[in-house]
Amino acid sequence: MDKFLCADAIRTRFSQAMSAMYQQEVPQYGTLMQLVATVNDHTLEANSALKDRLAAADEIDRLSIERHGAIRVGTAAELVTLRQLFAVMGMYPVGYYDLSQAGVPVHSTAFRPVDDAALRRNPFRVFTSLLRPELIDDERLREQAAAILAARDIFTPRCRALLDLHAQQGGLTDAQASEFVTEALETFRWHSHSSVDSQTYQALNQQHRLIADVVCFPGCHINHLTPRTLDIDRVQQLMPSRGIDPKTLIEGPPRRRVPILLRQTSFKALEEPIVFRDGHQGTHTARFGEIEQRGVALTPQGRALYDRLLSEAGSGQDNQQHQQHLADIFRDFPDDETTLRQQGLAWFRYRLSEKGMATPPAQGESLETLIAAGRIVAEPQTYEDFLPVSAAGIFQSNLGDRAQIRSAGQASRQTFEAALGCAVLDEMALYEERQRRSLAQCGLASA
């Protein structure tokens, strides 16, 4: 038997193939990629300390290939098969996100790599949302949507066969992996022909535009493919000069000396021509270009402070005023790494410096003493996950500025995990374990 290709390599092939496909489907995505690359290069040239830190953490290479996609599926069966598909690429469900609180009738997880080496090689993520049909008010329409979804198969027969083969033999050869990438890509391709008639589309669209997006097409087309920038404010500022119309507000925390969590913006969704099953023509709005800037992951204590301040800030109409207002509110959130670390607000990863390797920590030496002496280096852990409020804000702004807030149901993690067929991983536990393991590698049992 030929040697199996590792999951990291399959993931990179798939993410690159998806990026090439999406660039063909949405030409502005290519323009956006060029803009982000230019801004990143300029940022690194102007900030040698940041460049050195990213290089020391082995994160320079990952920056250029880093992407996250977003898809929406309609049934538990589709979600289970996607879980199997992403597992081939070394991606696992992390976190539970309830978007119904913001009027979006889905709940979600993020499939992503979880270990250090895999994240460094390619931290490809796919934010995956499952429709909550119980949030469709009209019972007849709810039953109709269920019937439409039950009749489709978003996976090719060969993709299913390769998933079975992977399960049977414990991996895929190079040739099988190439075929798998080609077949799996079909699930995420855009379809300009709707699987329903125009009347059904309009009825579902009136309930919620996202419901129509999930139900009315033969696949779970990729809705956006997001590059990571080091300066999202600069990208937002430059987008109009490249013919790109940005959304009004940058979602997430304000600009800071020490970036935290995740900031996101996007260009507005495309109106794309579609043909309905009855031959009528129309347009559908779903796919857009998103950009993100990632900061340090926060501990539960840090996240509680972030959530409280964000709720106090509310949301503004103008981005400049909104960002200034956010900055004023977030003055209560420490903005230097030492305080974030000492107050237990953010997760860090620790490594021995050359001095530390020459003089390893002795029993009884404290972490603070070792850091002060330059023998241990504390590096912020990059936030690898998502913010439900920001995700909902991106969704809503690209589904039309007409707010669709309704008294949606309570968060239902148990229901989601039952549909998924397993528990989602706890992102806080992953960050905590990375921090603990890094301390152990330095010869320290705990902080």
mmCIF file with all atom_site columns, C-alpha atoms in Angstrom, residues 195-385:
data_model
loop_
_atom_site.group_PDB
_atom_site.id
_atom_site.type_symbol
_atom_site.label_atom_id
_atom_site.label_alt_id
_atom_site.label_comp_id
_atom_site.label_asym_id
_atom_site.label_entity_id
_atom_site.label_seq_id
_atom_site.pdbx_PDB_ins_code
_atom_site.Cartn_x
_atom_site.Cartn_y
_atom_site.Cartn_z
_atom_site.occupancy
_atom_site.B_iso_or_equiv
_atom_site.pdbx_formal_charge
_atom_site.auth_seq_id
_atom_site.auth_comp_id
_atom_site.auth_asym_id
_atom_site.auth_atom_id
_atom_site.pdbx_PDB_model_num
ATOM 1   C CA . SER A 1 195 ? -33.628 23.719 -6.994  1.00 0.00 ? 195 SER A CA 1
ATOM 2   C CA . VAL A 1 196 ? -37.036 25.339 -6.299  1.00 0.00 ? 196 VAL A CA 1
ATOM 3   C CA . ASP A 1 197 ? -39.579 27.391 -8.241  1.00 0.00 ? 197 ASP A CA 1
ATOM 4   C CA . SER A 1 198 ? -39.673 31.167 -7.935  1.00 0.00 ? 198 SER A CA 1
ATOM 5   C CA . GLN A 1 199 ? -42.769 31.187 -5.712  1.00 0.00 ? 199 GLN A CA 1
ATOM 6   C CA . THR A 1 200 ? -41.187 28.863 -3.136  1.00 0.00 ? 200 THR A CA 1
ATOM 7   C CA . TYR A 1 201 ? -37.986 30.914 -3.189  1.00 0.00 ? 201 TYR A CA 1
ATOM 8   C CA . GLN A 1 202 ? -39.898 34.131 -2.548  1.00 0.00 ? 202 GLN A CA 1
ATOM 9   C CA . ALA A 1 203 ? -41.872 32.583 0.313   1.00 0.00 ? 203 ALA A CA 1
ATOM 10  C CA . LEU A 1 204 ? -38.708 31.298 2.020   1.00 0.00 ? 204 LEU A CA 1
ATOM 11  C CA . ASN A 1 205 ? -36.847 34.523 1.298   1.00 0.00 ? 205 ASN A CA 1
ATOM 12  C CA . GLN A 1 206 ? -39.633 36.493 2.947   1.00 0.00 ? 206 GLN A CA 1
ATOM 13  C CA . GLN A 1 207 ? -39.312 34.375 6.096   1.00 0.00 ? 207 GLN A CA 1
ATOM 14  C CA . HIS A 1 208 ? -35.557 35.087 6.189   1.00 0.00 ? 208 HIS A CA 1
ATOM 15  C CA . ARG A 1 209 ? -33.073 35.549 3.365   1.00 0.00 ? 209 ARG A CA 1
ATOM 16  C CA . LEU A 1 210 ? -30.713 33.075 4.965   1.00 0.00 ? 210 LEU A CA 1
ATOM 17  C CA . ILE A 1 211 ? -33.401 30.362 4.966   1.00 0.00 ? 211 ILE A CA 1
ATOM 18  C CA . ALA A 1 212 ? -33.737 30.773 1.200   1.00 0.00 ? 212 ALA A CA 1
ATOM 19  C CA . ASP A 1 213 ? -29.948 30.597 0.872   1.00 0.00 ? 213 ASP A CA 1
ATOM 20  C CA . VAL A 1 214 ? -29.806 27.264 2.724   1.00 0.00 ? 214 VAL A CA 1
ATOM 21  C CA . VAL A 1 215 ? -32.854 25.565 1.225   1.00 0.00 ? 215 VAL A CA 1
ATOM 22  C CA . CYS A 1 216 ? -33.099 26.682 -2.399  1.00 0.00 ? 216 CYS A CA 1
ATOM 23  C CA . PHE A 1 217 ? -29.838 25.438 -3.928  1.00 0.00 ? 217 PHE A CA 1
ATOM 24  C CA . PRO A 1 218 ? -28.343 21.994 -4.686  1.00 0.00 ? 218 PRO A CA 1
ATOM 25  C CA . GLY A 1 219 ? -25.191 22.573 -2.589  1.00 0.00 ? 219 GLY A CA 1
ATOM 26  C CA . CYS A 1 220 ? -23.856 24.518 0.398   1.00 0.00 ? 220 CYS A CA 1
ATOM 27  C CA . HIS A 1 221 ? -21.962 27.107 -1.648  1.00 0.00 ? 221 HIS A CA 1
ATOM 28  C CA . ILE A 1 222 ? -19.081 28.813 0.137   1.00 0.00 ? 222 ILE A CA 1
ATOM 29  C CA . ASN A 1 223 ? -20.360 32.218 1.251   1.00 0.00 ? 223 ASN A CA 1
ATOM 30  C CA . HIS A 1 224 ? -17.003 33.853 1.830   1.00 0.00 ? 224 HIS A CA 1
ATOM 31  C CA . LEU A 1 225 ? -13.335 32.960 2.036   1.00 0.00 ? 225 LEU A CA 1
ATOM 32  C CA . THR A 1 226 ? -11.534 35.219 4.452   1.00 0.00 ? 226 THR A CA 1
ATOM 33  C CA . PRO A 1 227 ? -7.853  36.236 4.424   1.00 0.00 ? 227 PRO A CA 1
ATOM 34  C CA . ARG A 1 228 ? -6.124  37.507 7.572   1.00 0.00 ? 228 ARG A CA 1
ATOM 35  C CA . THR A 1 229 ? -4.747  41.032 7.659   1.00 0.00 ? 229 THR A CA 1
ATOM 36  C CA . LEU A 1 230 ? -2.409  42.681 10.137  1.00 0.00 ? 230 LEU A CA 1
ATOM 37  C CA . ASP A 1 231 ? -4.167  46.072 9.766   1.00 0.00 ? 231 ASP A CA 1
ATOM 38  C CA . ILE A 1 232 ? -7.901  45.834 9.134   1.00 0.00 ? 232 ILE A CA 1
ATOM 39  C CA . ASP A 1 233 ? -8.427  49.595 9.498   1.00 0.00 ? 233 ASP A CA 1
ATOM 40  C CA . ARG A 1 234 ? -6.048  50.223 6.603   1.00 0.00 ? 234 ARG A CA 1
ATOM 41  C CA . VAL A 1 235 ? -7.739  47.584 4.443   1.00 0.00 ? 235 VAL A CA 1
ATOM 42  C CA . GLN A 1 236 ? -11.174 49.099 5.201   1.00 0.00 ? 236 GLN A CA 1
ATOM 43  C CA . GLN A 1 237 ? -9.836  52.529 4.285   1.00 0.00 ? 237 GLN A CA 1
ATOM 44  C CA . LEU A 1 238 ? -8.323  51.356 0.979   1.00 0.00 ? 238 LEU A CA 1
ATOM 45  C CA . MET A 1 239 ? -11.163 49.103 -0.239  1.00 0.00 ? 239 MET A CA 1
ATOM 46  C CA . PRO A 1 240 ? -13.074 51.874 -2.110  1.00 0.00 ? 240 PRO A CA 1
ATOM 47  C CA . SER A 1 241 ? -9.896  52.821 -4.011  1.00 0.00 ? 241 SER A CA 1
ATOM 48  C CA . ARG A 1 242 ? -9.881  49.264 -5.420  1.00 0.00 ? 242 ARG A CA 1
ATOM 49  C CA . GLY A 1 243 ? -13.529 49.424 -6.454  1.00 0.00 ? 243 GLY A CA 1
ATOM 50  C CA . ILE A 1 244 ? -14.705 47.479 -3.392  1.00 0.00 ? 244 ILE A CA 1
ATOM 51  C CA . ASP A 1 245 ? -17.671 48.706 -1.336  1.00 0.00 ? 245 ASP A CA 1
ATOM 52  C CA . PRO A 1 246 ? -17.030 47.862 2.342   1.00 0.00 ? 246 PRO A CA 1
ATOM 53  C CA . LYS A 1 247 ? -19.690 47.263 4.963   1.00 0.00 ? 247 LYS A CA 1
ATOM 54  C CA . THR A 1 248 ? -20.237 50.242 7.255   1.00 0.00 ? 248 THR A CA 1
ATOM 55  C CA . LEU A 1 249 ? -18.745 49.002 10.533  1.00 0.00 ? 249 LEU A CA 1
ATOM 56  C CA . ILE A 1 250 ? -15.727 46.908 11.473  1.00 0.00 ? 250 ILE A CA 1
ATOM 57  C CA . GLU A 1 251 ? -17.081 44.234 13.834  1.00 0.00 ? 251 GLU A CA 1
ATOM 58  C CA . GLY A 1 252 ? -15.441 43.292 17.130  1.00 0.00 ? 252 GLY A CA 1
ATOM 59  C CA . PRO A 1 253 ? -13.101 45.154 19.487  1.00 0.00 ? 253 PRO A CA 1
ATOM 60  C CA . PRO A 1 254 ? -11.483 48.525 18.706  1.00 0.00 ? 254 PRO A CA 1
ATOM 61  C CA . ARG A 1 255 ? -7.960  49.044 17.389  1.00 0.00 ? 255 ARG A CA 1
ATOM 62  C CA . ARG A 1 256 ? -5.462  48.466 20.204  1.00 0.00 ? 256 ARG A CA 1
ATOM 63  C CA . ARG A 1 257 ? -1.718  48.238 20.841  1.00 0.00 ? 257 ARG A CA 1
ATOM 64  C CA . VAL A 1 258 ? -2.313  44.597 21.777  1.00 0.00 ? 258 VAL A CA 1
ATOM 65  C CA . PRO A 1 259 ? -5.036  43.277 19.452  1.00 0.00 ? 259 PRO A CA 1
ATOM 66  C CA . ILE A 1 260 ? -7.538  40.945 21.124  1.00 0.00 ? 260 ILE A CA 1
ATOM 67  C CA . LEU A 1 261 ? -9.848  38.269 19.739  1.00 0.00 ? 261 LEU A CA 1
ATOM 68  C CA . LEU A 1 262 ? -11.092 39.029 16.234  1.00 0.00 ? 262 LEU A CA 1
ATOM 69  C CA . ARG A 1 263 ? -11.983 42.063 14.125  1.00 0.00 ? 263 ARG A CA 1
ATOM 70  C CA . GLN A 1 264 ? -13.926 41.543 10.880  1.00 0.00 ? 264 GLN A CA 1
ATOM 71  C CA . THR A 1 265 ? -15.208 43.516 7.945   1.00 0.00 ? 265 THR A CA 1
ATOM 72  C CA . SER A 1 266 ? -16.358 42.616 4.434   1.00 0.00 ? 266 SER A CA 1
ATOM 73  C CA . PHE A 1 267 ? -17.407 43.912 1.064   1.00 0.00 ? 267 PHE A CA 1
ATOM 74  C CA . LYS A 1 268 ? -21.113 43.871 0.477   1.00 0.00 ? 268 LYS A CA 1
ATOM 75  C CA . ALA A 1 269 ? -22.774 40.789 -0.923  1.00 0.00 ? 269 ALA A CA 1
ATOM 76  C CA . LEU A 1 270 ? -23.123 40.275 -4.652  1.00 0.00 ? 270 LEU A CA 1
ATOM 77  C CA . GLU A 1 271 ? -26.489 40.200 -6.405  1.00 0.00 ? 271 GLU A CA 1
ATOM 78  C CA . GLU A 1 272 ? -26.099 37.123 -8.560  1.00 0.00 ? 272 GLU A CA 1
ATOM 79  C CA . PRO A 1 273 ? -28.440 36.013 -11.356 1.00 0.00 ? 273 PRO A CA 1
ATOM 80  C CA . ILE A 1 274 ? -30.242 32.719 -10.796 1.00 0.00 ? 274 ILE A CA 1
ATOM 81  C CA . VAL A 1 275 ? -32.690 30.610 -12.777 1.00 0.00 ? 275 VAL A CA 1
ATOM 82  C CA . PHE A 1 276 ? -35.554 28.969 -10.904 1.00 0.00 ? 276 PHE A CA 1
ATOM 83  C CA . ARG A 1 277 ? -36.911 25.507 -11.580 1.00 0.00 ? 277 ARG A CA 1
ATOM 84  C CA . ASP A 1 278 ? -39.984 27.001 -13.295 1.00 0.00 ? 278 ASP A CA 1
ATOM 85  C CA . GLY A 1 279 ? -37.751 28.928 -15.730 1.00 0.00 ? 279 GLY A CA 1
ATOM 86  C CA . HIS A 1 280 ? -38.224 32.311 -14.113 1.00 0.00 ? 280 HIS A CA 1
ATOM 87  C CA . GLN A 1 281 ? -35.100 34.388 -13.572 1.00 0.00 ? 281 GLN A CA 1
ATOM 88  C CA . GLY A 1 282 ? -34.137 36.406 -10.540 1.00 0.00 ? 282 GLY A CA 1
ATOM 89  C CA . THR A 1 283 ? -31.228 37.340 -8.298  1.00 0.00 ? 283 THR A CA 1
ATOM 90  C CA . HIS A 1 284 ? -29.861 35.974 -5.042  1.00 0.00 ? 284 HIS A CA 1
ATOM 91  C CA . THR A 1 285 ? -27.687 37.801 -2.518  1.00 0.00 ? 285 THR A CA 1
ATOM 92  C CA . ALA A 1 286 ? -25.467 35.716 -0.251  1.00 0.00 ? 286 ALA A CA 1
ATOM 93  C CA . ARG A 1 287 ? -21.788 35.703 -1.137  1.00 0.00 ? 287 ARG A CA 1
ATOM 94  C CA . PHE A 1 288 ? -19.401 38.398 0.007   1.00 0.00 ? 288 PHE A CA 1
ATOM 95  C CA . GLY A 1 289 ? -15.733 39.070 0.738   1.00 0.00 ? 289 GLY A CA 1
ATOM 96  C CA . GLU A 1 290 ? -14.676 39.118 4.369   1.00 0.00 ? 290 GLU A CA 1
ATOM 97  C CA . ILE A 1 291 ? -11.392 40.204 5.972   1.00 0.00 ? 291 ILE A CA 1
ATOM 98  C CA . GLU A 1 292 ? -10.247 39.488 9.509   1.00 0.00 ? 292 GLU A CA 1
ATOM 99  C CA . GLN A 1 293 ? -7.562  40.601 11.941  1.00 0.00 ? 293 GLN A CA 1
ATOM 100 C CA . ARG A 1 294 ? -6.756  38.198 14.764  1.00 0.00 ? 294 ARG A CA 1
ATOM 101 C CA . GLY A 1 295 ? -5.414  39.097 18.198  1.00 0.00 ? 295 GLY A CA 1
ATOM 102 C CA . VAL A 1 296 ? -4.687  37.283 21.441  1.00 0.00 ? 296 VAL A CA 1
ATOM 103 C CA . ALA A 1 297 ? -7.117  34.685 22.784  1.00 0.00 ? 297 ALA A CA 1
ATOM 104 C CA . LEU A 1 298 ? -8.828  35.737 26.012  1.00 0.00 ? 298 LEU A CA 1
ATOM 105 C CA . THR A 1 299 ? -9.386  33.607 29.112  1.00 0.00 ? 299 THR A CA 1
ATOM 106 C CA . PRO A 1 300 ? -12.929 33.231 30.497  1.00 0.00 ? 300 PRO A CA 1
ATOM 107 C CA . GLN A 1 301 ? -12.209 36.201 32.777  1.00 0.00 ? 301 GLN A CA 1
ATOM 108 C CA . GLY A 1 302 ? -10.965 38.296 29.848  1.00 0.00 ? 302 GLY A CA 1
ATOM 109 C CA . ARG A 1 303 ? -13.888 37.239 27.678  1.00 0.00 ? 303 ARG A CA 1
ATOM 110 C CA . ALA A 1 304 ? -16.387 38.237 30.386  1.00 0.00 ? 304 ALA A CA 1
ATOM 111 C CA . LEU A 1 305 ? -14.821 41.710 30.530  1.00 0.00 ? 305 LEU A CA 1
ATOM 112 C CA . TYR A 1 306 ? -14.862 41.956 26.716  1.00 0.00 ? 306 TYR A CA 1
ATOM 113 C CA . ASP A 1 307 ? -18.534 40.933 26.499  1.00 0.00 ? 307 ASP A CA 1
ATOM 114 C CA . ARG A 1 308 ? -19.521 43.430 29.197  1.00 0.00 ? 308 ARG A CA 1
ATOM 115 C CA . LEU A 1 309 ? -17.712 46.327 27.539  1.00 0.00 ? 309 LEU A CA 1
ATOM 116 C CA . LEU A 1 310 ? -19.033 45.432 24.088  1.00 0.00 ? 310 LEU A CA 1
ATOM 117 C CA . SER A 1 311 ? -22.625 45.390 25.373  1.00 0.00 ? 311 SER A CA 1
ATOM 118 C CA . GLU A 1 312 ? -22.046 48.825 26.958  1.00 0.00 ? 312 GLU A CA 1
ATOM 119 C CA . ALA A 1 313 ? -20.707 50.193 23.674  1.00 0.00 ? 313 ALA A CA 1
ATOM 120 C CA . GLY A 1 314 ? -23.676 49.228 21.516  1.00 0.00 ? 314 GLY A CA 1
ATOM 121 C CA . SER A 1 315 ? -23.402 49.861 17.770  1.00 0.00 ? 315 SER A CA 1
ATOM 122 C CA . GLY A 1 316 ? -22.929 53.080 15.836  1.00 0.00 ? 316 GLY A CA 1
ATOM 123 C CA . GLN A 1 317 ? -23.911 54.213 12.348  1.00 0.00 ? 317 GLN A CA 1
ATOM 124 C CA . ASP A 1 318 ? -20.554 55.625 11.213  1.00 0.00 ? 318 ASP A CA 1
ATOM 125 C CA . ASN A 1 319 ? -17.416 53.500 11.474  1.00 0.00 ? 319 ASN A CA 1
ATOM 126 C CA . GLN A 1 320 ? -15.119 56.324 12.591  1.00 0.00 ? 320 GLN A CA 1
ATOM 127 C CA . GLN A 1 321 ? -17.500 57.421 15.357  1.00 0.00 ? 321 GLN A CA 1
ATOM 128 C CA . HIS A 1 322 ? -18.183 53.785 16.296  1.00 0.00 ? 322 HIS A CA 1
ATOM 129 C CA . GLN A 1 323 ? -14.481 52.975 16.600  1.00 0.00 ? 323 GLN A CA 1
ATOM 130 C CA . GLN A 1 324 ? -13.831 56.075 18.695  1.00 0.00 ? 324 GLN A CA 1
ATOM 131 C CA . HIS A 1 325 ? -16.752 55.224 20.972  1.00 0.00 ? 325 HIS A CA 1
ATOM 132 C CA . LEU A 1 326 ? -15.480 51.646 21.289  1.00 0.00 ? 326 LEU A CA 1
ATOM 133 C CA . ALA A 1 327 ? -11.976 52.879 22.116  1.00 0.00 ? 327 ALA A CA 1
ATOM 134 C CA . ASP A 1 328 ? -13.385 55.093 24.883  1.00 0.00 ? 328 ASP A CA 1
ATOM 135 C CA . ILE A 1 329 ? -15.393 52.217 26.397  1.00 0.00 ? 329 ILE A CA 1
ATOM 136 C CA . PHE A 1 330 ? -12.464 49.779 26.121  1.00 0.00 ? 330 PHE A CA 1
ATOM 137 C CA . ARG A 1 331 ? -10.125 51.996 28.135  1.00 0.00 ? 331 ARG A CA 1
ATOM 138 C CA . ASP A 1 332 ? -11.133 49.710 31.000  1.00 0.00 ? 332 ASP A CA 1
ATOM 139 C CA . PHE A 1 333 ? -9.515  46.763 29.205  1.00 0.00 ? 333 PHE A CA 1
ATOM 140 C CA . PRO A 1 334 ? -5.733  46.599 29.842  1.00 0.00 ? 334 PRO A CA 1
ATOM 141 C CA . ASP A 1 335 ? -3.723  47.186 26.659  1.00 0.00 ? 335 ASP A CA 1
ATOM 142 C CA . ASP A 1 336 ? -0.286  45.790 27.445  1.00 0.00 ? 336 ASP A CA 1
ATOM 143 C CA . GLU A 1 337 ? 0.804   42.158 27.403  1.00 0.00 ? 337 GLU A CA 1
ATOM 144 C CA . THR A 1 338 ? 2.267   42.101 30.904  1.00 0.00 ? 338 THR A CA 1
ATOM 145 C CA . THR A 1 339 ? -0.979  43.230 32.543  1.00 0.00 ? 339 THR A CA 1
ATOM 146 C CA . LEU A 1 340 ? -3.090  40.926 30.357  1.00 0.00 ? 340 LEU A CA 1
ATOM 147 C CA . ARG A 1 341 ? -0.898  38.029 31.421  1.00 0.00 ? 341 ARG A CA 1
ATOM 148 C CA . GLN A 1 342 ? -0.535  38.888 35.110  1.00 0.00 ? 342 GLN A CA 1
ATOM 149 C CA . GLN A 1 343 ? -4.270  39.544 35.522  1.00 0.00 ? 343 GLN A CA 1
ATOM 150 C CA . GLY A 1 344 ? -5.136  36.274 33.779  1.00 0.00 ? 344 GLY A CA 1
ATOM 151 C CA . LEU A 1 345 ? -7.091  37.992 30.996  1.00 0.00 ? 345 LEU A CA 1
ATOM 152 C CA . ALA A 1 346 ? -5.357  36.349 28.000  1.00 0.00 ? 346 ALA A CA 1
ATOM 153 C CA . TRP A 1 347 ? -3.800  33.014 27.075  1.00 0.00 ? 347 TRP A CA 1
ATOM 154 C CA . PHE A 1 348 ? -0.058  32.824 26.431  1.00 0.00 ? 348 PHE A CA 1
ATOM 155 C CA . ARG A 1 349 ? 2.448   30.281 25.215  1.00 0.00 ? 349 ARG A CA 1
ATOM 156 C CA . TYR A 1 350 ? 5.866   30.083 26.857  1.00 0.00 ? 350 TYR A CA 1
ATOM 157 C CA . ARG A 1 351 ? 9.248   29.033 25.506  1.00 0.00 ? 351 ARG A CA 1
ATOM 158 C CA . LEU A 1 352 ? 12.835  29.072 26.732  1.00 0.00 ? 352 LEU A CA 1
ATOM 159 C CA . SER A 1 353 ? 15.060  31.768 25.258  1.00 0.00 ? 353 SER A CA 1
ATOM 160 C CA . GLU A 1 354 ? 18.697  31.021 24.380  1.00 0.00 ? 354 GLU A CA 1
ATOM 161 C CA . LYS A 1 355 ? 19.583  32.313 27.853  1.00 0.00 ? 355 LYS A CA 1
ATOM 162 C CA . GLY A 1 356 ? 16.921  30.039 29.334  1.00 0.00 ? 356 GLY A CA 1
ATOM 163 C CA . MET A 1 357 ? 18.236  27.024 27.468  1.00 0.00 ? 357 MET A CA 1
ATOM 164 C CA . ALA A 1 358 ? 21.725  27.807 28.735  1.00 0.00 ? 358 ALA A CA 1
ATOM 165 C CA . THR A 1 359 ? 20.441  28.160 32.310  1.00 0.00 ? 359 THR A CA 1
ATOM 166 C CA . PRO A 1 360 ? 17.250  26.087 32.602  1.00 0.00 ? 360 PRO A CA 1
ATOM 167 C CA . PRO A 1 361 ? 14.697  26.963 35.282  1.00 0.00 ? 361 PRO A CA 1
ATOM 168 C CA . ALA A 1 362 ? 15.550  25.557 38.710  1.00 0.00 ? 362 ALA A CA 1
ATOM 169 C CA . GLN A 1 363 ? 13.042  24.260 41.203  1.00 0.00 ? 363 GLN A CA 1
ATOM 170 C CA . GLY A 1 364 ? 11.350  27.116 43.026  1.00 0.00 ? 364 GLY A CA 1
ATOM 171 C CA . GLU A 1 365 ? 12.060  29.833 40.437  1.00 0.00 ? 365 GLU A CA 1
ATOM 172 C CA . SER A 1 366 ? 8.902   31.750 39.598  1.00 0.00 ? 366 SER A CA 1
ATOM 173 C CA . LEU A 1 367 ? 7.608   32.365 36.089  1.00 0.00 ? 367 LEU A CA 1
ATOM 174 C CA . GLU A 1 368 ? 7.701   36.149 36.610  1.00 0.00 ? 368 GLU A CA 1
ATOM 175 C CA . THR A 1 369 ? 11.346  36.030 37.715  1.00 0.00 ? 369 THR A CA 1
ATOM 176 C CA . LEU A 1 370 ? 12.287  33.917 34.685  1.00 0.00 ? 370 LEU A CA 1
ATOM 177 C CA . ILE A 1 371 ? 10.459  36.247 32.285  1.00 0.00 ? 371 ILE A CA 1
ATOM 178 C CA . ALA A 1 372 ? 12.061  39.331 33.887  1.00 0.00 ? 372 ALA A CA 1
ATOM 179 C CA . ALA A 1 373 ? 15.481  37.722 33.512  1.00 0.00 ? 373 ALA A CA 1
ATOM 180 C CA . GLY A 1 374 ? 14.849  37.039 29.839  1.00 0.00 ? 374 GLY A CA 1
ATOM 181 C CA . ARG A 1 375 ? 15.098  33.276 30.274  1.00 0.00 ? 375 ARG A CA 1
ATOM 182 C CA . ILE A 1 376 ? 11.474  32.569 29.334  1.00 0.00 ? 376 ILE A CA 1
ATOM 183 C CA . VAL A 1 377 ? 9.569   34.329 26.544  1.00 0.00 ? 377 VAL A CA 1
ATOM 184 C CA . ALA A 1 378 ? 5.793   34.796 26.831  1.00 0.00 ? 378 ALA A CA 1
ATOM 185 C CA . GLU A 1 379 ? 4.018   34.865 23.452  1.00 0.00 ? 379 GLU A CA 1
ATOM 186 C CA . PRO A 1 380 ? 0.298   35.666 23.103  1.00 0.00 ? 380 PRO A CA 1
ATOM 187 C CA . GLN A 1 381 ? -1.754  32.773 21.725  1.00 0.00 ? 381 GLN A CA 1
ATOM 188 C CA . THR A 1 382 ? -3.530  33.748 18.509  1.00 0.00 ? 382 THR A CA 1
ATOM 189 C CA . TYR A 1 383 ? -7.313  33.587 18.771  1.00 0.00 ? 383 TYR A CA 1
ATOM 190 C CA . GLU A 1 384 ? -8.317  30.783 16.402  1.00 0.00 ? 384 GLU A CA 1
ATOM 191 C CA . ASP A 1 385 ? -12.094 31.014 16.821  1.00 0.00 ? 385 ASP A CA 1
#
